[in-house]
Each structure stands twice: as C-alpha cells, then as structure tokens.
C-alpha cells in the first residue's frame, strides 16, 4: 500500500502518546518507593503492592479493551484512558494514606491496559505492511521515552529539593517530593486527550461497522486511491464471508486447533517479555543500584542512564525491525538478556559486606553507631545475611530507612559490572522483546478476532508483570540479589529456545497473508 507517510506518521505519533503516559506512569514509581516505605510503614509485600497495583487493573482492562473498542472505536476508548491518567495523577499527588495511593494507582492501571492494547492495534490498522513494524514501534518508543522522562523528573525533583531557593520551599519540593513526582503526569495526560481529536477513527473498525464511505475517505488520506479501493473491497469481502461474526469474537475461537500455533507464540511472548525481569529494573532501578553500594544520588543518576539506553536501542530496533526482521532481533536480544542476567548474578554473588571503624563513622548520626560495634570486622558473603544482621542489631525500621547507607558502608564489589549488566539487559530488551512483542501481537491474529486475541495475551502479559513487580522487593529481601537475577536469566534461556523453535518471520506480509500462513484449518 502506497501511503501518505506524513499522515500515517502523525496519527501514529499522536496515538502512541498513550505509550508515553503508560511508560511514565509505570516507572515514576521507581523514585517514589524510597519515600513511601518509611512514610506509610510498609512491609516489602506492601511496597510491592504499591508498585504492582497498577498492573492489576491494567491486566483486567486488557480483557475488555479490545471488545470495548470493537463497539465504541479505538479512538473513543483512548480518550477515556487519557482522562483516567489525568485523574489518577492528581489523586496520587494528594493521597493522604497508602490505601488512597493504591486506589489512584489502580485507576491509572485501567488507562495503562487500554493504551497498551489499543495504541498498537490502531497503528497497525492504518499502516502499510512494509512500514507496519516501524509504525507500531512508535508506541514502544513513546513508552521508553516516558520511562526516561520519569527517571529524569524523579532525579530533578530530588536534586531541586536540596535547594534553599524560595520557590522550592513554596512548592514544597522537599517535604512532598514523591507527590510531585506522581502529580506532574496530569499535564501530558490532558494534552493527550485534546490531541486525540485530530486523529480519525480506525478505517478497519469503520468497515467492521459497515461505514464504508467514511473508511474510504480516511484510507485515501493514508494512501493512493486505487490501493484504498482495493483494501476496502478486500476487507468488505472478508466481513461478508464471516457468516457468524458474534461467534468469531468469542474467546472459544482462541481455543480452536487451528489457532494452536498462533496462541502458543502469543502466550510465550507475553510471558517471556515480563518474566525476564524488565519491570523489576524499570520500576525499582534506584533500589537495584543502591544494592551495589553507590548511594542514593548516584542510583537516581544511573536510573537516568537506564532510560537513555532504553530510548537509544528502541530507536535501533525501529530501524532494523522491517529490515532485519522480527525473529533475528528476538534471537539477538533474548540471548543478551540471558548473558546480562547471569553477569548480574555472578557480580552480586562475588560481593562481600564488612563494617569497619571508618565506614561506621560515615553513617548518618541518627543511627546508634555504638550498636554496630557488634558487627565490626565481621564479613558477610550474602546481602540477605548482612541485612538480617543489621536489622537484628539496630532494628527493622532503622535498617529499612537507611538501607542504602548500610550497604554503601560495608559492600565490596565491582559496581561497574552491575551497571554494565543492567544497561546491557535494558539494551537487549529494547531491541527485542520491548517493541517486537507488540508488533507480533498486531500481526499474528486474524482480523475478525484480533481485538479479543490481543486482549487475551495482553492479559497474560500484564498478569505476569503484576506478579514480578509484587514479589521483587520480597525476592531481594529473602532470596537476595544473586538468586533473583539468576532466575531471570534461566527464564530468558528457556524463552530463547522456544522462540527459535516456534516463531516464523512475519516482516513484509499483509495481515491477511499472515492469517493464511499461521491459521490452519
């Protein structure tokens, strides 16, 4: 399909702003956890819940996003998502309790689930086959830009909070830093809502509704007239041949033997993208870096590096996805994920923890330093043993509040290897599982059930994400960094084998051609 590149790109970028909000909303919590844990006296699982609650409602929203958009239209449902983002940002900023904060995160999760499903679906439906991968990747690019902006604004707020400027005091940046981190999302959310008025409804959706003239008008704007006429006729014929459209939108359709290969690939990709730990890194980046002993300020700075690497390699993926193909990118990226996770496990396993007179003297004066004399000179070979000893000595609340300082005072390890491992992992993810999974989701499933199929695999993806986020603080506390990252690496290795065995190449093929290849009666 010869396309009007400027129109397709403009609409794709506007719709993909939902990805920006999703990325921002999801990762901004990484800077918040350090503050809300002592303020609300949270356990590790409660802390995990504060982070993961967003994914819980996102998981549920994914189940109805596709079918709801089949009734109301992709664009219309995305408008509601924008309003939910704006409302949740304000509620998060003023949350007087942990419960209200969680409720606000749950509301945001609905917007996340909707935009994760509908943004790539809409973009795929307006894009020509030869450019579909790049166009759909706009959504992933906006997600990673949103993640990067969240890391940067978190650091900026922490940095500005140290200033004695009058305006800083007036805004309460020092007292309410985490509230500002969450609240500023209101502004891009409102902007997204108004920008959605300039994009048309999906022409494929209009054809599903029998609004052929409207669809033809839009497709002529997106491409040449002959191609638009052929595409509309092709889709009309496909709809007319569907004698039982209601049955074909049932979830039972996904369980048919003809869908076995398609669903196997979709489910494997949905699980693999999350079970390798990407959201543990994005949502807990400062916490992870603090485990290497670099301190709070440096951990926020290195989190910005995570965001920048994510953006750069997502752009690389966008440049390669329609040239190199989906499968090669996945093979390269998932291999890199496994290697980097094994490197992190090795590095943390080699770390030791020893308190000395000099290191104890550098700890905050609010800590009863005399109590630590009992641990002076004793070497611990695991982070869990060391943290348990500190907790037993000075109390759990003090250990939680000053965890970063305690680790920095005692740890002996190669922190550079940790940085290399994390950045390498993010780069590997960004050129593979990040953008490629959503491109595949927009390509794999037949036209008539695409909405419900993407909702189903999206549900699985978000459910796994929820579990990974929920238990990560508990994993670090109970299993330790070594075993946590080793488990992620093992999952990546298993996923790599599955990809190489099952996944066909999909680049350059129309959605109808892919249906003929993948769905066998």
Short mmCIF file of C-alpha atoms in Angstrom, two decimals:
data_model
loop_
_atom_site.label_atom_id
_atom_site.label_comp_id
_atom_site.label_asym_id
_atom_site.label_seq_id
_atom_site.Cartn_x
_atom_site.Cartn_y
_atom_site.Cartn_z
CA UNK A 1 0.00 0.00 0.00
CA UNK A 2 1.48 3.31 -1.08
CA UNK A 3 0.95 5.53 1.91
CA UNK A 4 0.79 9.19 2.76
CA UNK A 5 3.76 8.95 5.10
CA UNK A 6 3.20 12.24 6.88
CA UNK A 7 -0.42 11.46 7.78
CA UNK A 8 0.30 7.91 8.91
CA UNK A 9 3.29 9.04 10.98
CA UNK A 10 1.37 11.93 12.56
CA UNK A 11 -1.57 9.76 13.59
CA UNK A 12 0.78 7.03 14.85
CA UNK A 13 2.74 9.52 16.97
CA UNK A 14 -0.41 11.03 18.49
CA UNK A 15 -1.93 7.65 19.32
CA UNK A 16 1.41 6.44 20.68
CA UNK A 17 1.40 9.23 23.26
CA UNK A 18 -0.68 6.77 25.24
CA UNK A 19 2.53 4.72 25.38
CA UNK A 20 4.37 7.74 26.78
CA UNK A 21 1.83 8.07 29.60
CA UNK A 22 2.00 4.34 30.26
CA UNK A 23 5.81 4.41 30.47
CA UNK A 24 5.82 7.49 32.68
CA UNK A 25 3.09 6.23 34.99
CA UNK A 26 4.70 2.83 35.37
CA UNK A 27 8.29 3.91 36.03
CA UNK A 28 7.76 7.13 38.00
CA UNK A 29 7.04 4.88 41.00
CA UNK A 30 10.72 3.86 40.97
CA UNK A 31 11.61 7.16 42.60
CA UNK A 32 8.67 7.06 44.97
CA UNK A 33 9.25 3.73 46.73
CA UNK A 34 12.17 5.04 48.78
CA UNK A 35 9.91 7.66 50.36
CA UNK A 36 6.60 5.87 50.81
CA UNK A 37 8.07 2.79 52.51
CA UNK A 38 9.07 4.67 55.70
CA UNK A 39 6.24 7.26 55.47
CA UNK A 40 3.48 4.65 55.37
CA UNK A 41 5.46 2.00 57.33
CA UNK A 42 5.16 -0.60 54.57
CA UNK A 43 6.27 -4.21 54.54
CA UNK A 44 8.15 -5.49 51.47
CA UNK A 45 5.00 -7.03 50.04
CA UNK A 46 3.04 -3.83 50.69
CA UNK A 47 5.78 -1.94 48.89
CA UNK A 48 5.49 -4.39 46.02
CA UNK A 49 1.73 -3.87 46.04
CA UNK A 50 2.16 -0.09 45.70
CA UNK A 51 4.16 -0.71 42.55
CA UNK A 52 2.23 -3.68 41.15
CA UNK A 53 -1.31 -2.43 41.77
CA UNK A 54 -1.17 -0.51 38.51
CA UNK A 55 -0.59 -3.76 36.61
CA UNK A 56 -3.50 -5.46 38.36
CA UNK A 57 -6.15 -3.21 36.83
CA UNK A 58 -4.14 -2.99 33.62
CA UNK A 59 -4.49 -6.75 33.42
CA UNK A 60 -8.25 -6.52 33.83
CA UNK A 61 -8.54 -3.58 31.42
CA UNK A 62 -6.77 -5.55 28.72
CA UNK A 63 -9.56 -8.11 28.77
CA UNK A 64 -12.25 -5.59 27.89
CA UNK A 65 -10.20 -3.00 25.95
CA UNK A 66 -10.31 -4.90 22.66
CA UNK A 67 -14.03 -5.86 22.73
CA UNK A 68 -14.99 -2.40 24.02
CA UNK A 69 -13.05 -0.76 21.20
CA UNK A 70 -14.85 -3.03 18.73
CA UNK A 71 -18.09 -1.42 19.93
CA UNK A 72 -17.07 2.21 20.55
CA UNK A 73 -13.99 2.62 18.37
CA UNK A 74 -10.27 2.66 19.19
CA UNK A 75 -10.05 6.46 19.35
CA UNK A 76 -13.08 6.91 21.61
CA UNK A 77 -11.85 4.46 24.23
CA UNK A 78 -8.37 6.04 24.22
CA UNK A 79 -9.97 9.39 25.14
CA UNK A 80 -11.38 7.84 28.30
CA UNK A 81 -7.94 6.41 29.07
CA UNK A 82 -6.41 9.90 28.85
CA UNK A 83 -8.91 11.22 31.40
CA UNK A 84 -8.13 8.33 33.74
CA UNK A 85 -4.41 9.13 33.56
CA UNK A 86 -5.09 12.76 34.47
CA UNK A 87 -7.39 11.95 37.39
CA UNK A 88 -5.06 9.30 38.84
CA UNK A 89 -2.10 11.70 38.71
CA UNK A 90 -3.95 14.27 40.82
CA UNK A 91 -5.25 11.67 43.27
CA UNK A 92 -1.76 10.16 43.69
CA UNK A 93 -0.29 13.57 44.45
CA UNK A 94 -2.72 14.32 47.28
CA UNK A 95 -3.04 10.76 48.63
CA UNK A 96 -3.33 11.02 52.45
CA UNK A 97 -2.82 7.30 53.00
CA UNK A 98 -1.39 4.16 51.48
CA UNK A 99 -4.90 2.97 50.60
CA UNK A 100 -5.70 6.13 48.60
CA UNK A 101 -2.37 5.91 46.82
CA UNK A 102 -3.12 2.33 45.79
CA UNK A 103 -6.60 3.33 44.60
CA UNK A 104 -5.04 6.05 42.44
CA UNK A 105 -2.59 3.53 41.00
CA UNK A 106 -5.44 1.13 40.28
CA UNK A 107 -7.25 3.85 38.34
CA UNK A 108 -4.11 4.60 36.33
CA UNK A 109 -3.81 0.90 35.58
CA UNK A 110 -7.07 0.99 33.60
CA UNK A 111 -5.57 3.66 31.36
CA UNK A 112 -2.39 1.62 31.01
CA UNK A 113 -4.27 -1.52 29.99
CA UNK A 114 -6.37 0.32 27.45
CA UNK A 115 -3.48 2.19 25.83
CA UNK A 116 -1.22 -0.86 25.76
CA UNK A 117 -3.82 -2.77 23.75
CA UNK A 118 -5.41 -0.11 21.58
CA UNK A 119 -2.47 2.07 20.59
CA UNK A 120 -0.55 -0.66 18.70
CA UNK A 121 -3.84 -2.05 17.34
CA UNK A 122 -4.87 1.31 15.88
CA UNK A 123 -1.42 1.97 14.41
CA UNK A 124 -1.30 -1.48 12.79
CA UNK A 125 -4.72 -0.85 11.23
CA UNK A 126 -3.66 2.36 9.49
CA UNK A 127 -0.14 1.30 8.46
CA UNK A 128 1.03 -0.30 5.19
CA UNK A 129 2.57 -3.78 5.54
CA UNK A 130 6.08 -2.67 4.61
CA UNK A 131 6.08 0.06 7.29
CA UNK A 132 3.92 -1.60 9.94
CA UNK A 133 6.78 -2.70 12.16
CA UNK A 134 8.27 0.77 12.33
CA UNK A 135 4.90 2.47 12.82
CA UNK A 136 3.78 0.14 15.62
CA UNK A 137 7.20 0.62 17.23
CA UNK A 138 6.32 4.30 17.69
CA UNK A 139 4.24 3.10 20.61
CA UNK A 140 7.18 1.27 22.20
CA UNK A 141 9.40 4.29 21.51
CA UNK A 142 6.96 6.52 23.35
CA UNK A 143 6.81 4.04 26.22
CA UNK A 144 10.58 4.16 26.66
CA UNK A 145 10.63 7.94 26.29
CA UNK A 146 8.01 8.09 29.02
CA UNK A 147 10.17 5.84 31.20
CA UNK A 148 13.21 8.05 30.59
CA UNK A 149 11.33 11.26 31.31
CA UNK A 150 10.05 9.74 34.58
CA UNK A 151 13.60 8.81 35.65
CA UNK A 152 14.80 12.31 34.75
CA UNK A 153 11.97 14.17 36.51
CA UNK A 154 12.45 11.99 39.60
CA UNK A 155 16.13 12.92 39.73
CA UNK A 156 15.36 16.57 39.01
CA UNK A 157 12.86 16.77 41.86
CA UNK A 158 15.27 15.04 44.28
CA UNK A 159 18.04 17.43 43.20
CA UNK A 160 15.88 20.56 43.40
CA UNK A 161 14.57 19.53 46.81
CA UNK A 162 18.08 20.13 48.19
CA UNK A 163 17.97 23.77 47.10
CA UNK A 164 17.26 26.60 49.51
CA UNK A 165 15.50 28.66 46.83
CA UNK A 166 12.29 30.34 47.94
CA UNK A 167 10.21 28.82 45.13
CA UNK A 168 11.37 25.33 46.11
CA UNK A 169 10.11 25.92 49.64
CA UNK A 170 6.86 27.45 48.36
CA UNK A 171 6.13 24.40 46.20
CA UNK A 172 7.11 22.05 49.00
CA UNK A 173 9.50 20.03 46.85
CA UNK A 174 11.48 18.89 49.88
CA UNK A 175 8.52 17.80 52.01
CA UNK A 176 6.39 16.48 49.15
CA UNK A 177 8.97 15.33 46.60
CA UNK A 178 7.30 11.98 45.89
CA UNK A 179 3.92 13.68 45.49
CA UNK A 180 5.37 16.00 42.84
CA UNK A 181 6.89 13.00 41.08
CA UNK A 182 3.44 11.46 40.69
CA UNK A 183 1.42 14.64 40.12
CA UNK A 184 3.18 16.16 37.11
CA UNK A 185 1.74 13.45 34.85
CA UNK A 186 -1.52 15.43 34.86
CA UNK A 187 -0.20 17.84 32.22
CA UNK A 188 0.78 15.38 29.45
CA UNK A 189 -2.42 13.41 30.13
CA UNK A 190 -4.60 16.45 29.42
CA UNK A 191 -2.54 17.23 26.31
CA UNK A 192 -3.08 13.67 25.04
CA UNK A 193 -6.83 13.97 25.47
CA UNK A 194 -7.03 17.05 23.25
CA UNK A 195 -4.58 15.72 20.64
CA UNK A 196 -6.80 12.68 20.12
CA UNK A 197 -9.39 14.94 18.48
CA UNK A 198 -7.16 15.33 15.41
CA UNK A 199 -6.92 11.61 14.58
CA UNK A 200 -9.66 9.74 12.66
CA UNK A 201 -11.35 6.51 13.66
CA UNK A 202 -9.61 3.33 12.51
CA UNK A 203 -10.69 2.60 8.90
CA UNK A 204 -10.71 -1.11 9.64
CA UNK A 205 -13.09 -0.51 12.54
CA UNK A 206 -15.33 1.64 10.34
CA UNK A 207 -15.52 -1.17 7.80
CA UNK A 208 -16.45 -3.62 10.56
CA UNK A 209 -19.34 -1.27 11.36
CA UNK A 210 -20.41 -1.02 7.69
CA UNK A 211 -19.35 2.64 7.42
CA UNK A 212 -17.60 2.10 4.10
CA UNK A 213 -17.72 5.67 2.79
CA UNK A 214 -16.04 7.03 5.93
CA UNK A 215 -13.41 4.30 5.77
CA UNK A 216 -12.74 5.04 2.11
CA UNK A 217 -12.26 8.75 2.83
CA UNK A 218 -9.72 8.03 5.56
CA UNK A 219 -7.81 5.41 3.56
CA UNK A 220 -7.50 7.80 0.63
CA UNK A 221 -5.79 10.21 3.01
CA UNK A 222 -3.41 7.47 4.09
CA UNK A 223 -2.60 6.11 0.62
CA UNK A 224 -3.38 6.31 -3.08
CA UNK A 225 -6.98 5.92 -4.30
CA UNK A 226 -6.57 2.58 -6.13
CA UNK A 227 -4.94 0.91 -3.15
CA UNK A 228 -7.59 2.33 -0.83
CA UNK A 229 -10.39 0.94 -3.01
CA UNK A 230 -8.75 -2.49 -3.19
CA UNK A 231 -8.16 -2.57 0.58
CA UNK A 232 -11.76 -1.57 1.38
CA UNK A 233 -13.14 -4.18 -1.03
CA UNK A 234 -10.86 -6.85 0.39
CA UNK A 235 -12.00 -6.14 3.93
CA UNK A 236 -15.67 -5.92 2.91
CA UNK A 237 -15.40 -9.34 1.30
CA UNK A 238 -13.73 -10.75 4.40
CA UNK A 239 -16.57 -9.44 6.58
CA UNK A 240 -19.27 -10.69 4.22
CA UNK A 241 -17.74 -14.18 4.25
CA UNK A 242 -17.91 -14.23 8.02
CA UNK A 243 -21.32 -15.82 8.48
CA UNK A 244 -21.20 -15.88 12.28
CA UNK A 245 -19.39 -12.75 13.40
CA UNK A 246 -20.58 -12.93 17.00
CA UNK A 247 -19.26 -16.44 17.46
CA UNK A 248 -15.95 -15.44 15.97
CA UNK A 249 -15.44 -12.80 18.64
CA UNK A 250 -15.88 -15.38 21.41
CA UNK A 251 -12.87 -16.40 23.45
CA UNK A 252 -13.68 -20.00 22.45
CA UNK A 253 -12.35 -19.13 19.00
CA UNK A 254 -8.87 -18.82 20.52
CA UNK A 255 -9.01 -22.44 21.71
CA UNK A 256 -9.64 -23.98 18.29
CA UNK A 257 -6.96 -26.37 16.98
CA UNK A 258 -6.34 -24.03 14.04
CA UNK A 259 -5.20 -21.36 16.50
CA UNK A 260 -2.72 -23.59 18.35
CA UNK A 261 0.47 -22.21 16.79
CA UNK A 262 -0.66 -18.59 16.90
CA UNK A 263 -1.75 -18.78 20.53
CA UNK A 264 1.36 -20.70 21.59
CA UNK A 265 3.57 -17.98 20.14
CA UNK A 266 1.42 -15.23 21.64
CA UNK A 267 1.39 -16.74 25.12
CA UNK A 268 5.13 -17.49 25.13
CA UNK A 269 5.92 -13.94 24.05
CA UNK A 270 3.52 -12.48 26.63
CA UNK A 271 5.14 -14.41 29.48
CA UNK A 272 8.74 -14.04 28.32
CA UNK A 273 8.61 -10.28 27.99
CA UNK A 274 7.85 -9.90 31.70
CA UNK A 275 9.33 -12.94 33.40
CA UNK A 276 12.86 -11.92 32.47
CA UNK A 277 12.51 -9.01 34.91
CA UNK A 278 12.25 -5.87 32.79
CA UNK A 279 9.74 -4.17 35.07
CA UNK A 280 11.82 -5.04 38.11
CA UNK A 281 14.52 -2.88 36.53
CA UNK A 282 12.25 -0.09 35.30
CA UNK A 283 10.15 0.15 38.46
CA UNK A 284 12.91 -0.44 41.02
CA UNK A 285 16.02 0.90 39.23
CA UNK A 286 17.28 3.15 42.07
CA UNK A 287 16.70 0.32 44.56
CA UNK A 288 18.73 -2.11 42.43
CA UNK A 289 21.61 0.31 42.02
CA UNK A 290 21.57 1.02 45.76
CA UNK A 291 22.23 -2.69 46.31
CA UNK A 292 25.64 -2.18 44.66
CA UNK A 293 26.55 0.41 47.28
CA UNK A 294 26.74 3.55 45.13
CA UNK A 295 24.34 5.59 47.29
CA UNK A 296 21.00 7.28 46.69
CA UNK A 297 22.06 10.22 44.49
CA UNK A 298 24.18 8.07 42.19
CA UNK A 299 21.38 5.49 41.97
CA UNK A 300 18.97 8.12 40.62
CA UNK A 301 21.57 9.29 38.10
CA UNK A 302 22.22 5.74 36.90
CA UNK A 303 18.47 5.22 36.57
CA UNK A 304 18.53 8.04 34.01
CA UNK A 305 21.16 6.07 32.08
CA UNK A 306 18.75 3.13 32.04
CA UNK A 307 16.12 5.33 30.43
CA UNK A 308 18.53 6.77 27.85
CA UNK A 309 19.86 3.34 26.83
CA UNK A 310 16.27 2.17 26.54
CA UNK A 311 15.42 5.00 24.14
CA UNK A 312 18.55 4.61 22.00
CA UNK A 313 18.17 0.88 21.48
CA UNK A 314 14.44 1.14 20.87
CA UNK A 315 15.27 3.52 18.02
CA UNK A 316 17.80 0.97 16.76
CA UNK A 317 15.09 -1.69 16.85
CA UNK A 318 12.72 0.54 14.90
CA UNK A 319 15.38 0.99 12.21
CA UNK A 320 16.03 -2.75 11.96
CA UNK A 321 12.66 -4.40 12.55
CA UNK A 322 11.45 -4.15 8.95
CA UNK A 323 14.92 -4.78 7.51
CA UNK A 324 16.45 -7.48 9.68
CA UNK A 325 13.13 -8.98 10.74
CA UNK A 326 11.37 -9.89 13.99
CA UNK A 327 12.97 -13.27 14.68
CA UNK A 328 16.64 -12.20 14.33
CA UNK A 329 16.08 -9.26 16.67
CA UNK A 330 14.49 -11.57 19.23
CA UNK A 331 17.33 -14.07 18.97
CA UNK A 332 19.97 -11.39 19.50
CA UNK A 333 18.10 -9.58 22.25
CA UNK A 334 16.97 -12.54 24.34
CA UNK A 335 20.50 -14.01 24.17
CA UNK A 336 21.80 -10.70 25.51
CA UNK A 337 19.20 -10.70 28.29
CA UNK A 338 20.30 -14.15 29.47
CA UNK A 339 24.00 -13.21 29.42
CA UNK A 340 23.44 -9.96 31.31
CA UNK A 341 21.31 -11.60 33.98
CA UNK A 342 23.97 -14.26 34.54
CA UNK A 343 26.55 -11.45 34.80
CA UNK A 344 24.46 -9.69 37.47
CA UNK A 345 24.04 -12.93 39.42
CA UNK A 346 27.80 -13.56 39.29
CA UNK A 347 28.65 -10.00 40.37
CA UNK A 348 26.32 -9.98 43.37
CA UNK A 349 27.47 -13.47 44.34
CA UNK A 350 31.07 -12.21 44.49
CA UNK A 351 30.19 -9.29 46.79
CA UNK A 352 31.19 -9.20 50.46
CA UNK A 353 29.99 -6.95 53.30
CA UNK A 354 32.28 -5.77 56.12
CA UNK A 355 31.83 -2.86 58.52
CA UNK A 356 34.98 -1.05 59.72
CA UNK A 357 35.60 1.84 62.09
CA UNK A 358 35.97 4.20 59.13
CA UNK A 359 32.80 3.05 57.38
CA UNK A 360 30.72 3.13 60.57
CA UNK A 361 31.86 6.70 61.24
CA UNK A 362 30.47 7.81 57.86
CA UNK A 363 26.95 6.57 58.61
CA UNK A 364 24.20 9.11 59.48
CA UNK A 365 24.34 10.35 63.05
CA UNK A 366 20.66 9.45 63.54
CA UNK A 367 21.78 5.81 63.75
CA UNK A 368 23.00 4.47 67.10
CA UNK A 369 26.51 3.73 65.85
CA UNK A 370 27.59 2.12 69.11
CA UNK A 371 25.21 -0.78 68.42
CA UNK A 372 27.11 -1.56 65.21
CA UNK A 373 30.31 -2.33 67.06
CA UNK A 374 28.98 -5.86 67.48
CA UNK A 375 29.23 -6.32 63.69
CA UNK A 376 32.55 -4.53 63.20
CA UNK A 377 35.10 -6.59 61.29
CA UNK A 378 32.69 -9.41 60.56
CA UNK A 379 32.44 -10.33 56.85
CA UNK A 380 29.18 -11.44 55.27
CA UNK A 381 29.12 -13.18 51.88
CA UNK A 382 25.47 -12.53 51.02
CA UNK A 383 23.32 -9.43 51.09
CA UNK A 384 20.47 -11.23 52.85
CA UNK A 385 22.69 -12.29 55.75
CA UNK A 386 24.12 -8.80 56.11
CA UNK A 387 20.71 -7.09 56.06
CA UNK A 388 19.35 -9.58 58.59
CA UNK A 389 22.28 -8.90 60.90
CA UNK A 390 21.81 -5.12 60.61
CA UNK A 391 18.08 -5.45 61.26
CA UNK A 392 18.69 -7.57 64.34
CA UNK A 393 21.27 -5.10 65.64
CA UNK A 394 19.63 -1.70 65.11
CA UNK A 395 16.01 -2.66 64.46
CA UNK A 396 13.99 -3.28 61.30
CA UNK A 397 12.71 0.28 60.92
CA UNK A 398 16.20 1.79 61.06
CA UNK A 399 17.52 -0.85 58.67
CA UNK A 400 14.79 -0.07 56.13
CA UNK A 401 15.17 3.69 56.41
CA UNK A 402 18.94 3.64 55.94
CA UNK A 403 19.34 0.50 53.83
CA UNK A 404 21.27 2.31 51.10
CA UNK A 405 23.68 3.82 53.63
CA UNK A 406 24.27 0.49 55.37
CA UNK A 407 25.06 -1.25 52.09
CA UNK A 408 27.37 1.55 50.90
CA UNK A 409 29.26 1.40 54.20
CA UNK A 410 30.04 -2.31 54.03
CA UNK A 411 29.96 -3.61 50.46
CA UNK A 412 32.99 -4.68 48.46
CA UNK A 413 32.15 -5.44 44.84
CA UNK A 414 32.65 -4.33 41.25
CA UNK A 415 29.79 -1.84 40.88
CA UNK A 416 30.81 -1.22 37.26
CA UNK A 417 29.83 -4.80 36.37
CA UNK A 418 26.39 -4.16 37.86
CA UNK A 419 25.97 -1.04 35.73
CA UNK A 420 27.16 -2.92 32.62
CA UNK A 421 24.81 -5.82 33.36
CA UNK A 422 21.76 -3.60 33.89
CA UNK A 423 22.43 -1.38 30.88
CA UNK A 424 23.21 -4.40 28.71
CA UNK A 425 19.98 -6.04 29.82
CA UNK A 426 17.95 -2.92 29.02
CA UNK A 427 19.63 -2.56 25.61
CA UNK A 428 18.95 -6.22 24.81
CA UNK A 429 15.33 -5.89 25.84
CA UNK A 430 14.86 -2.65 23.91
CA UNK A 431 15.97 -4.18 20.59
CA UNK A 432 13.89 -7.30 21.02
CA UNK A 433 11.12 -8.13 23.47
CA UNK A 434 10.15 -4.50 24.03
CA UNK A 435 8.99 -3.46 20.55
CA UNK A 436 8.87 -6.83 18.78
CA UNK A 437 6.28 -8.43 21.06
CA UNK A 438 3.68 -5.73 20.36
CA UNK A 439 4.44 -5.78 16.64
CA UNK A 440 3.89 -9.55 16.62
CA UNK A 441 0.64 -9.16 18.57
CA UNK A 442 -0.62 -6.73 15.94
CA UNK A 443 0.31 -9.21 13.16
CA UNK A 444 -0.35 -12.73 14.42
CA UNK A 445 -4.10 -12.82 14.92
CA UNK A 446 -6.89 -12.98 12.28
CA UNK A 447 -8.75 -9.71 11.60
CA UNK A 448 -12.09 -10.82 12.99
CA UNK A 449 -10.75 -11.82 16.41
CA UNK A 450 -7.74 -9.52 16.71
CA UNK A 451 -9.33 -7.41 19.44
CA UNK A 452 -10.15 -10.25 21.80
CA UNK A 453 -6.96 -12.18 20.99
CA UNK A 454 -4.69 -9.25 21.77
CA UNK A 455 -6.69 -8.61 24.95
CA UNK A 456 -6.18 -12.24 25.98
CA UNK A 457 -2.40 -12.36 25.51
CA UNK A 458 -2.15 -8.84 26.89
CA UNK A 459 -3.97 -10.08 29.98
CA UNK A 460 -1.36 -12.80 30.43
CA UNK A 461 1.48 -10.33 29.86
CA UNK A 462 0.12 -7.91 32.44
CA UNK A 463 -0.67 -10.66 34.96
CA UNK A 464 2.93 -11.88 34.84
CA UNK A 465 4.12 -8.27 35.10
CA UNK A 466 1.98 -7.81 38.22
CA UNK A 467 3.46 -10.87 39.90
CA UNK A 468 7.05 -9.92 39.02
CA UNK A 469 6.60 -6.39 40.40
CA UNK A 470 4.77 -7.58 43.51
CA UNK A 471 7.37 -10.07 44.67
CA UNK A 472 10.57 -8.28 43.60
CA UNK A 473 11.15 -6.42 46.92
CA UNK A 474 10.39 -9.68 48.75
CA UNK A 475 12.80 -11.57 46.46
CA UNK A 476 15.61 -9.14 47.17
CA UNK A 477 14.95 -9.36 50.90
CA UNK A 478 14.53 -13.14 51.12
CA UNK A 479 16.39 -14.71 48.17
CA UNK A 480 18.98 -11.99 47.67
CA UNK A 481 20.19 -10.29 44.51
CA UNK A 482 22.17 -13.30 43.26
CA UNK A 483 19.27 -15.75 43.08
CA UNK A 484 16.81 -13.11 41.88
CA UNK A 485 18.84 -12.31 38.75
CA UNK A 486 19.88 -15.92 38.19
CA UNK A 487 16.21 -16.94 37.98
CA UNK A 488 15.57 -14.22 35.39
CA UNK A 489 18.49 -15.47 33.33
CA UNK A 490 17.22 -19.05 33.35
CA UNK A 491 13.80 -17.91 32.13
CA UNK A 492 15.45 -15.95 29.31
CA UNK A 493 17.40 -19.02 28.18
CA UNK A 494 14.26 -21.16 28.10
CA UNK A 495 12.43 -18.43 26.17
CA UNK A 496 15.20 -18.21 23.60
CA UNK A 497 14.89 -21.90 22.79
CA UNK A 498 11.10 -21.57 22.42
CA UNK A 499 11.39 -18.59 20.07
CA UNK A 500 13.88 -20.29 17.78
CA UNK A 501 11.71 -23.39 17.57
CA UNK A 502 8.22 -21.92 17.03
CA UNK A 503 8.33 -18.39 15.63
CA UNK A 504 8.11 -17.78 11.84
CA UNK A 505 9.23 -14.48 10.27
CA UNK A 506 6.36 -12.02 9.73
CA UNK A 507 8.02 -8.96 8.20
CA UNK A 508 6.68 -7.56 4.93
CA UNK A 509 3.50 -9.64 4.88
CA UNK A 510 -0.05 -8.26 4.97
CA UNK A 511 -2.29 -9.18 7.88
CA UNK A 512 -4.37 -11.33 5.53
CA UNK A 513 -1.27 -13.19 4.24
CA UNK A 514 -0.15 -13.90 7.80
CA UNK A 515 -3.58 -15.30 8.65
CA UNK A 516 -3.30 -17.74 5.74
CA UNK A 517 0.18 -18.84 6.89
CA UNK A 518 -0.42 -19.15 10.63
CA UNK A 519 -4.04 -20.29 10.94
CA UNK A 520 -4.53 -23.79 9.54
CA UNK A 521 -7.97 -25.38 9.48
#
